[in-house]
mmCIF file of C-alpha atoms in Angstrom:
data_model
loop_
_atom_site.group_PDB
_atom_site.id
_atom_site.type_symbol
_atom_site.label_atom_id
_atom_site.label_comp_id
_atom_site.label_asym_id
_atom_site.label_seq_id
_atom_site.Cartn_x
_atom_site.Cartn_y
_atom_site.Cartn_z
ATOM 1 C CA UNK A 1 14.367 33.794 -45.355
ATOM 2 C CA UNK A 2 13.202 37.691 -44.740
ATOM 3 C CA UNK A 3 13.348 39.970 -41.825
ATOM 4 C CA UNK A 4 13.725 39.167 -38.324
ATOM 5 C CA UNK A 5 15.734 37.424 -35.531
ATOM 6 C CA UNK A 6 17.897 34.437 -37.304
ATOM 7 C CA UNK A 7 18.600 31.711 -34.198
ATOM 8 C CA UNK A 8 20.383 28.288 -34.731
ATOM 9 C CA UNK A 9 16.696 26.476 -35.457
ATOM 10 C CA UNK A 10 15.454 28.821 -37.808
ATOM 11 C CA UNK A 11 18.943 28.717 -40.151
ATOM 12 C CA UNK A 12 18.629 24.650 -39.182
ATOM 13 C CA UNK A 13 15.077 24.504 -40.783
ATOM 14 C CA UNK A 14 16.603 27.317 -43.921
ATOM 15 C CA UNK A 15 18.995 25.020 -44.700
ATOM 16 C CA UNK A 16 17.183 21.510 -44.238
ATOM 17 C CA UNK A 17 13.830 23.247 -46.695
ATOM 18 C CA UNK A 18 16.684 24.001 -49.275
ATOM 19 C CA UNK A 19 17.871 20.653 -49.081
ATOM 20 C CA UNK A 20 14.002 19.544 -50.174
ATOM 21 C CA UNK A 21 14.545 21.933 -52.803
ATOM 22 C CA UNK A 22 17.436 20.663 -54.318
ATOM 23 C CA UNK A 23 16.243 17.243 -54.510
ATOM 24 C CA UNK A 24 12.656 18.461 -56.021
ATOM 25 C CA UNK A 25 14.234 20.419 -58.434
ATOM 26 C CA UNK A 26 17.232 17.841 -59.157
ATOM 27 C CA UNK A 27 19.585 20.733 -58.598
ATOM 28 C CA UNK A 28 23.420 20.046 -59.657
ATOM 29 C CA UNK A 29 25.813 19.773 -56.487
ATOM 30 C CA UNK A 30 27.649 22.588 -58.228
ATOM 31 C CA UNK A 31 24.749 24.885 -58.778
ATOM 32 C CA UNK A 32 23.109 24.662 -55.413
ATOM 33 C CA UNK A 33 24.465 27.574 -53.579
ATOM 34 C CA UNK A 34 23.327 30.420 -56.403
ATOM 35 C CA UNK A 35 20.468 28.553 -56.585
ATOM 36 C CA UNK A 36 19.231 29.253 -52.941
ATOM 37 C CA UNK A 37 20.931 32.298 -51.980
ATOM 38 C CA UNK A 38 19.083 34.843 -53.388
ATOM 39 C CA UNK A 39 15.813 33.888 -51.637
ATOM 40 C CA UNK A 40 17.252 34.989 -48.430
ATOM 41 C CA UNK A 41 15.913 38.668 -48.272
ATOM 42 C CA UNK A 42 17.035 40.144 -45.051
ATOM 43 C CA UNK A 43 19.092 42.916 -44.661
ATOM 44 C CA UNK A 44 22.109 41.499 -43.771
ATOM 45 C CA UNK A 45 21.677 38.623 -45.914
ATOM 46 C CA UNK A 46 21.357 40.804 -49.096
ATOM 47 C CA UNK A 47 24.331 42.633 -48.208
ATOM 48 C CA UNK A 48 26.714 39.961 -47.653
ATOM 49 C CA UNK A 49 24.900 38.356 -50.849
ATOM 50 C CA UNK A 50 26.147 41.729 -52.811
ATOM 51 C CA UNK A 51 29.152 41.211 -51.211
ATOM 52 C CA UNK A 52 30.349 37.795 -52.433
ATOM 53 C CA UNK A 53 27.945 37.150 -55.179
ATOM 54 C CA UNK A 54 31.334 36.464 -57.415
ATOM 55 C CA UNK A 55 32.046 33.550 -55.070
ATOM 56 C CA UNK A 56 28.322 32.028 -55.188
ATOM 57 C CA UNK A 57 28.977 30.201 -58.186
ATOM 58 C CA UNK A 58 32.177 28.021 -56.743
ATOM 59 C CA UNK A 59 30.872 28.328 -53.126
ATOM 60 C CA UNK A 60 30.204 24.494 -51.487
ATOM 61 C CA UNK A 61 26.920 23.948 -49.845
ATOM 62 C CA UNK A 62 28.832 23.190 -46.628
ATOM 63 C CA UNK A 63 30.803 26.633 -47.023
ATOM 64 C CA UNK A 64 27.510 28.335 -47.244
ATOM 65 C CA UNK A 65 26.333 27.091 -44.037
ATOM 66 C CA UNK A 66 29.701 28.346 -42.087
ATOM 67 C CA UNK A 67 29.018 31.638 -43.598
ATOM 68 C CA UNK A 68 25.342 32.033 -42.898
ATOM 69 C CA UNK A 69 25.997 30.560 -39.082
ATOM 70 C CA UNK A 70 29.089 33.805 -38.841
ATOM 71 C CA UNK A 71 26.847 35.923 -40.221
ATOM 72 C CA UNK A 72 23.493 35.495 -38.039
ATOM 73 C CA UNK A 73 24.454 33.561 -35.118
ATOM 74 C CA UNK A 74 26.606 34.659 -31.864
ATOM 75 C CA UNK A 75 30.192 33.497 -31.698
ATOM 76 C CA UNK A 76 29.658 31.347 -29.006
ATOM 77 C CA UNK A 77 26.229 29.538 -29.937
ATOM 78 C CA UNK A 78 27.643 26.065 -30.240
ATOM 79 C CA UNK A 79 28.625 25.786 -26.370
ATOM 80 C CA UNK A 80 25.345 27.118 -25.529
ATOM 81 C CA UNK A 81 23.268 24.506 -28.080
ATOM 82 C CA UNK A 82 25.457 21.790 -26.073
ATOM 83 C CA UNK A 83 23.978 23.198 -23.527
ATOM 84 C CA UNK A 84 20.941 23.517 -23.714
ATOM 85 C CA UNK A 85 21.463 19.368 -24.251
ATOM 86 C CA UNK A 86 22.456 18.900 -21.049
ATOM 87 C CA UNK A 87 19.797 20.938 -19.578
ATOM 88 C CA UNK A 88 17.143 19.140 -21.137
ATOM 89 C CA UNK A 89 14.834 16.810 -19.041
ATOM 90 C CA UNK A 90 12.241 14.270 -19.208
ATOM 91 C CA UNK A 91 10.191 15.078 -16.628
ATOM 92 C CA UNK A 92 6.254 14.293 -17.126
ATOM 93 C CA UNK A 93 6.851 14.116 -20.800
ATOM 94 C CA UNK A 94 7.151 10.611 -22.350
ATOM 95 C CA UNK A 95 10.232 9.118 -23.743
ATOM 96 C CA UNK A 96 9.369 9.369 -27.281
ATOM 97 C CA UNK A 97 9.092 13.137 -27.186
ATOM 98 C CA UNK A 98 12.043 13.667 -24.573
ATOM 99 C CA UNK A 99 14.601 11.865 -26.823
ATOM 100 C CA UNK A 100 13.008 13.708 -29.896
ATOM 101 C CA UNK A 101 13.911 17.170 -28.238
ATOM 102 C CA UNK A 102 16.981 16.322 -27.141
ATOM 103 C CA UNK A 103 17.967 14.925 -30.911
ATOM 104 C CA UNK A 104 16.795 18.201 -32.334
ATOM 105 C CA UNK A 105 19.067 20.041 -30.723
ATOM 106 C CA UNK A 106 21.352 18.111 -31.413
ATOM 107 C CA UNK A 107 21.181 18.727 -35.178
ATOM 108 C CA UNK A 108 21.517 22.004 -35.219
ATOM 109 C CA UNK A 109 24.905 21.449 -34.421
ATOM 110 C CA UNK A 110 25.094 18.562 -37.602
ATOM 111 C CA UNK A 111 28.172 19.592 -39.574
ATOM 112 C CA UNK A 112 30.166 21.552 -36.677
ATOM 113 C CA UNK A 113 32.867 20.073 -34.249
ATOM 114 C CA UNK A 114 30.230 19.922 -31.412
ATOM 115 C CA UNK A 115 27.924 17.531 -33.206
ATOM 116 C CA UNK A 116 27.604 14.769 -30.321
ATOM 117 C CA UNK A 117 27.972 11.158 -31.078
ATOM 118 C CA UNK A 118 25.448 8.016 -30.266
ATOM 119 C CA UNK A 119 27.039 7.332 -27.129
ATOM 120 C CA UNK A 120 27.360 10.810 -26.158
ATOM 121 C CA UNK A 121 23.366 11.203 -26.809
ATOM 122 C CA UNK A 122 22.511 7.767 -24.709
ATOM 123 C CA UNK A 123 24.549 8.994 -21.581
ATOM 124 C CA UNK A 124 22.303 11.823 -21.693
ATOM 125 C CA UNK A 125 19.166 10.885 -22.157
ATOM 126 C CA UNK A 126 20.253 8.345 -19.358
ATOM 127 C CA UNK A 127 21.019 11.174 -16.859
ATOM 128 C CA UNK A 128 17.886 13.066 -17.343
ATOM 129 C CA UNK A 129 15.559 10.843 -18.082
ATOM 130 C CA UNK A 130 12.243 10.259 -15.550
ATOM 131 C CA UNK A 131 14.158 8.566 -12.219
ATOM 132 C CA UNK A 132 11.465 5.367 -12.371
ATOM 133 C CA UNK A 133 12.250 4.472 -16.147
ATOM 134 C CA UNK A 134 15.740 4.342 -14.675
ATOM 135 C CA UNK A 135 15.019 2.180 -12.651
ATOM 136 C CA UNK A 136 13.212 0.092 -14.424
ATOM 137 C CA UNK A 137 16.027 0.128 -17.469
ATOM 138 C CA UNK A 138 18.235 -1.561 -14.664
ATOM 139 C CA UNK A 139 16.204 -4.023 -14.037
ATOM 140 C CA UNK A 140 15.781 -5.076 -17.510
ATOM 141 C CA UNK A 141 19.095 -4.754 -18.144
ATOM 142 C CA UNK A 142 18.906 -2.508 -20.983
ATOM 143 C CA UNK A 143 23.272 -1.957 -20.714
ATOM 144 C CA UNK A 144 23.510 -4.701 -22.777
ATOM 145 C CA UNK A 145 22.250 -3.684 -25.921
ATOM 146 C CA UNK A 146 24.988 -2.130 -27.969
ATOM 147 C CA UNK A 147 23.168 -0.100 -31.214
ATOM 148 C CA UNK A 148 21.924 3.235 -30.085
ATOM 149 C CA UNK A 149 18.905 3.313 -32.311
ATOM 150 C CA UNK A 150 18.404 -0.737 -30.856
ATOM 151 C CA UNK A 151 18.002 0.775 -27.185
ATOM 152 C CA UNK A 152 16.363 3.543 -27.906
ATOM 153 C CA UNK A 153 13.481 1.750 -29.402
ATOM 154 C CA UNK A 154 13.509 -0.947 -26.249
ATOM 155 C CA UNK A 155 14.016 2.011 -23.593
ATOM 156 C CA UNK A 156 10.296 2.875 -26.166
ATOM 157 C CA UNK A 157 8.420 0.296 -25.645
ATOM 158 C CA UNK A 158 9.519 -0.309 -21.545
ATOM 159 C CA UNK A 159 8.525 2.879 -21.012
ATOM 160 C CA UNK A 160 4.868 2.880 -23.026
ATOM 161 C CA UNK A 161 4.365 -0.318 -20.647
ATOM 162 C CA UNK A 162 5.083 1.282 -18.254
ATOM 163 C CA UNK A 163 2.401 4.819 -18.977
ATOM 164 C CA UNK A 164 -0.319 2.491 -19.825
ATOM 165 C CA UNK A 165 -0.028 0.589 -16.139
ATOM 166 C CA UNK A 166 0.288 4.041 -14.396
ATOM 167 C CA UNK A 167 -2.671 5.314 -16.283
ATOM 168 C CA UNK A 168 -4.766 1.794 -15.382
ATOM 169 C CA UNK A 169 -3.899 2.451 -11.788
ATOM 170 C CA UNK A 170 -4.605 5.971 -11.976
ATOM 171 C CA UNK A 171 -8.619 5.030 -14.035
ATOM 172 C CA UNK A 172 -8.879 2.341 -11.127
ATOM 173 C CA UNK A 173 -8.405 5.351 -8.380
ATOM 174 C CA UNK A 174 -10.989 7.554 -9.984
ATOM 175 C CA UNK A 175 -13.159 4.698 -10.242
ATOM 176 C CA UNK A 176 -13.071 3.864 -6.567
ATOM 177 C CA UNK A 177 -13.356 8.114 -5.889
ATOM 178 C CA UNK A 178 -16.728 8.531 -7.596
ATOM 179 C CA UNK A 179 -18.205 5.442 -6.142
ATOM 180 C CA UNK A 180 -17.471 6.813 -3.014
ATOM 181 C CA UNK A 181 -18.568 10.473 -3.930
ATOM 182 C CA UNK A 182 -22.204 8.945 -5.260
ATOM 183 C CA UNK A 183 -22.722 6.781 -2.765
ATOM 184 C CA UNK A 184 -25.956 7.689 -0.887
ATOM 185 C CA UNK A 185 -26.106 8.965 2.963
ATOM 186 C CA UNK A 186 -26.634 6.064 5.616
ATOM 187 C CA UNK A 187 -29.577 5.109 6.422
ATOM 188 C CA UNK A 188 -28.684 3.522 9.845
ATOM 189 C CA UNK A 189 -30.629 6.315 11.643
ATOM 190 C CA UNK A 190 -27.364 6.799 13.760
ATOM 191 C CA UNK A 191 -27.069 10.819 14.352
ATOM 192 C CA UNK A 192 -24.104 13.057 13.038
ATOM 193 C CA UNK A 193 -21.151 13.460 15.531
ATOM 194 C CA UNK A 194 -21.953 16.523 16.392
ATOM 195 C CA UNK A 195 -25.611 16.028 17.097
ATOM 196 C CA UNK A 196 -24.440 13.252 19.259
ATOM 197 C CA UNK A 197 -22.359 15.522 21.152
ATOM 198 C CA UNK A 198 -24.842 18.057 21.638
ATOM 199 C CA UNK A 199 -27.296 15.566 23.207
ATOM 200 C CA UNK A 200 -24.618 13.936 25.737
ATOM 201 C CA UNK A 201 -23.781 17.946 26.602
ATOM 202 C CA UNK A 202 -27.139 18.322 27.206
ATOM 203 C CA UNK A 203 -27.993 15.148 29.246
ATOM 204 C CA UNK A 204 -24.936 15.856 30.951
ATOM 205 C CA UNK A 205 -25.925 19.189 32.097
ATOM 206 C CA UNK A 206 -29.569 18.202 33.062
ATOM 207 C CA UNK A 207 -28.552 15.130 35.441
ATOM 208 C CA UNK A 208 -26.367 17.710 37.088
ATOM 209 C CA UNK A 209 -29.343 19.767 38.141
ATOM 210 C CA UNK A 210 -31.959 17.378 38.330
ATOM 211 C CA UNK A 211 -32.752 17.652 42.042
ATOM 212 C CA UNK A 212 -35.383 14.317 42.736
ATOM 213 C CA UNK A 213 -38.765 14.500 44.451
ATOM 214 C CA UNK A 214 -38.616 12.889 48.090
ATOM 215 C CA UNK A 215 -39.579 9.172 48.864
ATOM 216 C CA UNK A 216 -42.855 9.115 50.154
ATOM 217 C CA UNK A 217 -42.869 8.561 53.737
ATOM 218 C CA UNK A 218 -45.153 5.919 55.309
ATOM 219 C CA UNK A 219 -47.253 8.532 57.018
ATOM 220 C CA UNK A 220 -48.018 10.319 53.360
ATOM 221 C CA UNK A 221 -48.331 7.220 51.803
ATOM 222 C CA UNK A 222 -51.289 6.563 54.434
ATOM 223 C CA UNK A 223 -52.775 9.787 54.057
ATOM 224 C CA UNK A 224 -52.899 9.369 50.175
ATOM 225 C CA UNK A 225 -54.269 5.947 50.623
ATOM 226 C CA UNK A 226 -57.111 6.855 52.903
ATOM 227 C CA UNK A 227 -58.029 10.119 51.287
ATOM 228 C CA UNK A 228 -58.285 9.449 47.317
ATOM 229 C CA UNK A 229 -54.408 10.845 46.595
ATOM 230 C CA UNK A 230 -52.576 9.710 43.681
ATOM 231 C CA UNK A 231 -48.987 8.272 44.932
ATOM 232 C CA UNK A 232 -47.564 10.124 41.621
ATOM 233 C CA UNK A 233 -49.292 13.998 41.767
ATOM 234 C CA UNK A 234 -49.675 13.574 45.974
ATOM 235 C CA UNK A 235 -52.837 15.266 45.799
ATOM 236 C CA UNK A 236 -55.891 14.575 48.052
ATOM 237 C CA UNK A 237 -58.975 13.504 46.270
ATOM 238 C CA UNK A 238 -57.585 13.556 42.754
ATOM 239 C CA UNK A 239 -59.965 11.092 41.066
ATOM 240 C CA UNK A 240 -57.347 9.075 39.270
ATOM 241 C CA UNK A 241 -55.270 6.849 39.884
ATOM 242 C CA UNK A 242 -50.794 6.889 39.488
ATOM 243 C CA UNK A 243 -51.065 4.696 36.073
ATOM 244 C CA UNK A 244 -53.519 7.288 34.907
ATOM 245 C CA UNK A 245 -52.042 10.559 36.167
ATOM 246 C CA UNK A 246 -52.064 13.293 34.180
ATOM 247 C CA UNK A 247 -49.415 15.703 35.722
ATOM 248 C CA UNK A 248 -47.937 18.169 35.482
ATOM 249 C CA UNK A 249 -44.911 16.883 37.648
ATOM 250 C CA UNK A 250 -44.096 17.697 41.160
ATOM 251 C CA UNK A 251 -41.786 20.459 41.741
ATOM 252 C CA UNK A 252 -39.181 19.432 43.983
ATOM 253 C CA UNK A 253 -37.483 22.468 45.114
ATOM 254 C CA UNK A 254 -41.102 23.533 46.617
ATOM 255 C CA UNK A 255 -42.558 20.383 47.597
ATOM 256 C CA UNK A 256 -43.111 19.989 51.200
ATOM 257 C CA UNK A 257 -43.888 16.944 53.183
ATOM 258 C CA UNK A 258 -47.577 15.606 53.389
ATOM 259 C CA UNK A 259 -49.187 15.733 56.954
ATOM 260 C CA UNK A 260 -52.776 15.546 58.311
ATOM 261 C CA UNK A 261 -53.159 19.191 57.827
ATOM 262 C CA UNK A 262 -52.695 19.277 54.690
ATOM 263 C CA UNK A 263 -55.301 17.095 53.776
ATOM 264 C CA UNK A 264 -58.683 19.500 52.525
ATOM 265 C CA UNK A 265 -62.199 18.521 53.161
ATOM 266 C CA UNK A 266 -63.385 15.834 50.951
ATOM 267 C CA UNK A 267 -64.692 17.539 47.441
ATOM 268 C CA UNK A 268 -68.498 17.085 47.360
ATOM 269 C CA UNK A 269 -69.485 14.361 45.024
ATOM 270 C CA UNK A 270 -66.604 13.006 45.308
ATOM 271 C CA UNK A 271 -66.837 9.191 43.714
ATOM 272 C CA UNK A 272 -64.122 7.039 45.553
ATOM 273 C CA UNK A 273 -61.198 5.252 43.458
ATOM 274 C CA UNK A 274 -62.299 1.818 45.767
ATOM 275 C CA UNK A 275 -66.205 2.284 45.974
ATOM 276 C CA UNK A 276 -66.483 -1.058 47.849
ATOM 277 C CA UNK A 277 -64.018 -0.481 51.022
ATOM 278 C CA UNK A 278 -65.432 2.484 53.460
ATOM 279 C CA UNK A 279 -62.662 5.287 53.003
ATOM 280 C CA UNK A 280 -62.903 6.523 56.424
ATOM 281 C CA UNK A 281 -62.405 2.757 58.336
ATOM 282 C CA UNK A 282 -59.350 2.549 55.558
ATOM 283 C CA UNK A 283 -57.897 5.875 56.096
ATOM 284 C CA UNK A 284 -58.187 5.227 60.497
ATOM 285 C CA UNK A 285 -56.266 1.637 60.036
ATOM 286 C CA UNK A 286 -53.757 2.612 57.608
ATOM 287 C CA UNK A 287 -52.872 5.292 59.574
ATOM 288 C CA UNK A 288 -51.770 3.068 62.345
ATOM 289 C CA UNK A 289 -48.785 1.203 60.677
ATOM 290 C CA UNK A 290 -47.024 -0.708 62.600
ATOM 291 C CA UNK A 291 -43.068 0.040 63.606
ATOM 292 C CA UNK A 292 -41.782 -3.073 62.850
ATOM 293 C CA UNK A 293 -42.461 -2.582 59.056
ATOM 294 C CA UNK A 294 -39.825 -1.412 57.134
ATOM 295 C CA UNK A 295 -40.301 1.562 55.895
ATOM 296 C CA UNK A 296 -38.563 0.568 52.124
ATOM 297 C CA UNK A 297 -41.804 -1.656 51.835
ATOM 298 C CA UNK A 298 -43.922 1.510 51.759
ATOM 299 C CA UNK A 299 -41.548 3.772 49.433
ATOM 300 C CA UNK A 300 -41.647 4.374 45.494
ATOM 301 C CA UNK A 301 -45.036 2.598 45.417
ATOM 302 C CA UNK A 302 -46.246 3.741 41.732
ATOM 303 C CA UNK A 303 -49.423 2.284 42.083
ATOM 304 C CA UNK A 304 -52.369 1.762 44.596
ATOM 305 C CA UNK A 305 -52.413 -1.649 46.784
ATOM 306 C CA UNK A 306 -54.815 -3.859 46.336
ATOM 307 C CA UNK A 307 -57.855 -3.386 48.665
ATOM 308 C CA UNK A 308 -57.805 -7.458 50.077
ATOM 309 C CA UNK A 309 -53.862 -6.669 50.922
ATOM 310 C CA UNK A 310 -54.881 -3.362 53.021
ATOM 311 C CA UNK A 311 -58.160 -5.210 54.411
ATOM 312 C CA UNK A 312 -55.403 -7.860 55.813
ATOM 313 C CA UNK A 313 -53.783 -5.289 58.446
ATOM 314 C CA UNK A 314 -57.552 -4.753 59.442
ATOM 315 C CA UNK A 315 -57.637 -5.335 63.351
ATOM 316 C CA UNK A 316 -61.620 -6.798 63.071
ATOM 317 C CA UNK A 317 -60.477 -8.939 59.132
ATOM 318 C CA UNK A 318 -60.790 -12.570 59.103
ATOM 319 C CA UNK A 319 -57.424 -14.503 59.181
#
């Protein structure tokens, strides 16, 4: 042992490699003392060595170890070791290597007053070991076995049962966590939340300015009928007919309501939607509609009336 701090583990491991020594080299009770001594080479170590090298030779191996402990170690390193006992926990480490700490310190007090007992060791591992394995000691009603080294090795194997189910619960979780992670994106076609959102924001704010075109009246519904218009466009002499309208779509906030005058000369060459029913005996009879029909019958018509259905209102048509 050479220069440098001496603690209570260091002179525990001196004395417990001399002890290897002594049984390697078959060394004589008697002799053992002088035998290891001089390979300490510290400072303080030699001196006390040159000190009471006459008493090497009678010296015990048990009176060695007082002296080397008063010579390195603090006066008051015993209550301090038990300490350090108390303090120690289990924690996330397993009970194998929590009692194995515990025990270690313990034997660096091996040979002194403090040294604690079985019993003392198994009430504190008790206290400070993991709160579950507690627990689960209780239930199994580990109390009842007497031998220290007996309970220790059940309090083992209860607790290594219970690790490996933790551990199959915790593989089952990450299991279930990348499945979920890989799994692809749905393919239901339904849109994000926020996308969904958006779009009822935005029909929302339309409908609340969408100002609708005006029925058409029975009067403009006449005039389109008996001048080419298109019920959908309302323009005179479009050529087309509502199903077959290409736009654009009327502007309501400047549409204004279809009279005579605002129907223009007929376009020349123009080709009528009804070739077979004279336009201008249409337009004169259609004009004239009656007062007693409602006027519901002659609103939001999409599409042009048949020409037998208008020839029926004819004054001069056949009944």
């Amino acid at each position: 042992m050479g220069e440098g701090d001496v603690d209570a583990s260091l002179l525990w491991d001196w004395f417990n490699k001399a002890k290897q020594f002594f049984r390697h080299k078959s060394i004589e009770t008697s002799a053992r003392v002088e035998a290891i001594a001089w390979g300490m080479t510290g400072v303080h170590a030699v001196r006390w060595l040159s000190a009471n090298s006459p008493l090497l030779p009678s010296m015990s191996w048990d009176d060695y170890k007082i002296h080397m402990r008063s010579l390195f170690l603090p006066t008051d390193w015993k209550h301090s070791t038990r300490m350090d006992i108390l303090r120690v926990q289990q924690y996330s480490k397993s009970f194998l290597d929590f009692s194995l700490e515990l025990m270690a310190k313990n034997n660096l007090l091996a040979g002194t007053d403090s040294f604690l007992n079985d019993d003392f060791l198994r009430n504190t591992l008790e206290a400070n070991m993991d709160r579950e394995l507690a627990r689960e000691l209780n239930r199994e009603n580990t109390n009842s076995i007497v031998l220290f080294r007996d309970w220790l090795d059940e309090v083992k194997r209860i607790n290594e049962r219970r690790r490996l189910r933790l551990k199959e619960i915790e593989d089952t979780l990450a299991r279930i966590s990348l499945r979920n992670n890989s799994r692809p994106a749905s393919t239901t076609g339904r849109p994000p939340v926020a996308r969904a959102t958006s779009a009822s924001t935005m029909t929302a704010s339309t409908a609340s300015t969408f100002v609708s075109i005006p029925k058409l009246l029975p009067n403009e519904h006449a005039l389109l009928t008996a001048n080419g218009g298109c019920y959908k466009c309302r323009k005179f002499w479009a050529g087309h007919t509502s199903a077959r309208c290409p736009g654009p779509p009327i502007d309501a906030a400047t549409y204004k309501t279809l009279t005579a005058g605002s129907v223009p000369p007929r376009p020349t060459g123009y080709v009528s939607r009804f070739p077979s029913t004279p336009g201008a005996a249409v337009a004169a009879v259609i004009s004239e509609v009656p007062a007693d029909i409602p006027s519901a019958n002659l609103i939001d018509i999409t599409e042009e009336p048949c020409v037998p259905t208008v020839a029926a209102v004819l004054p001069n048509a056949s009944s």
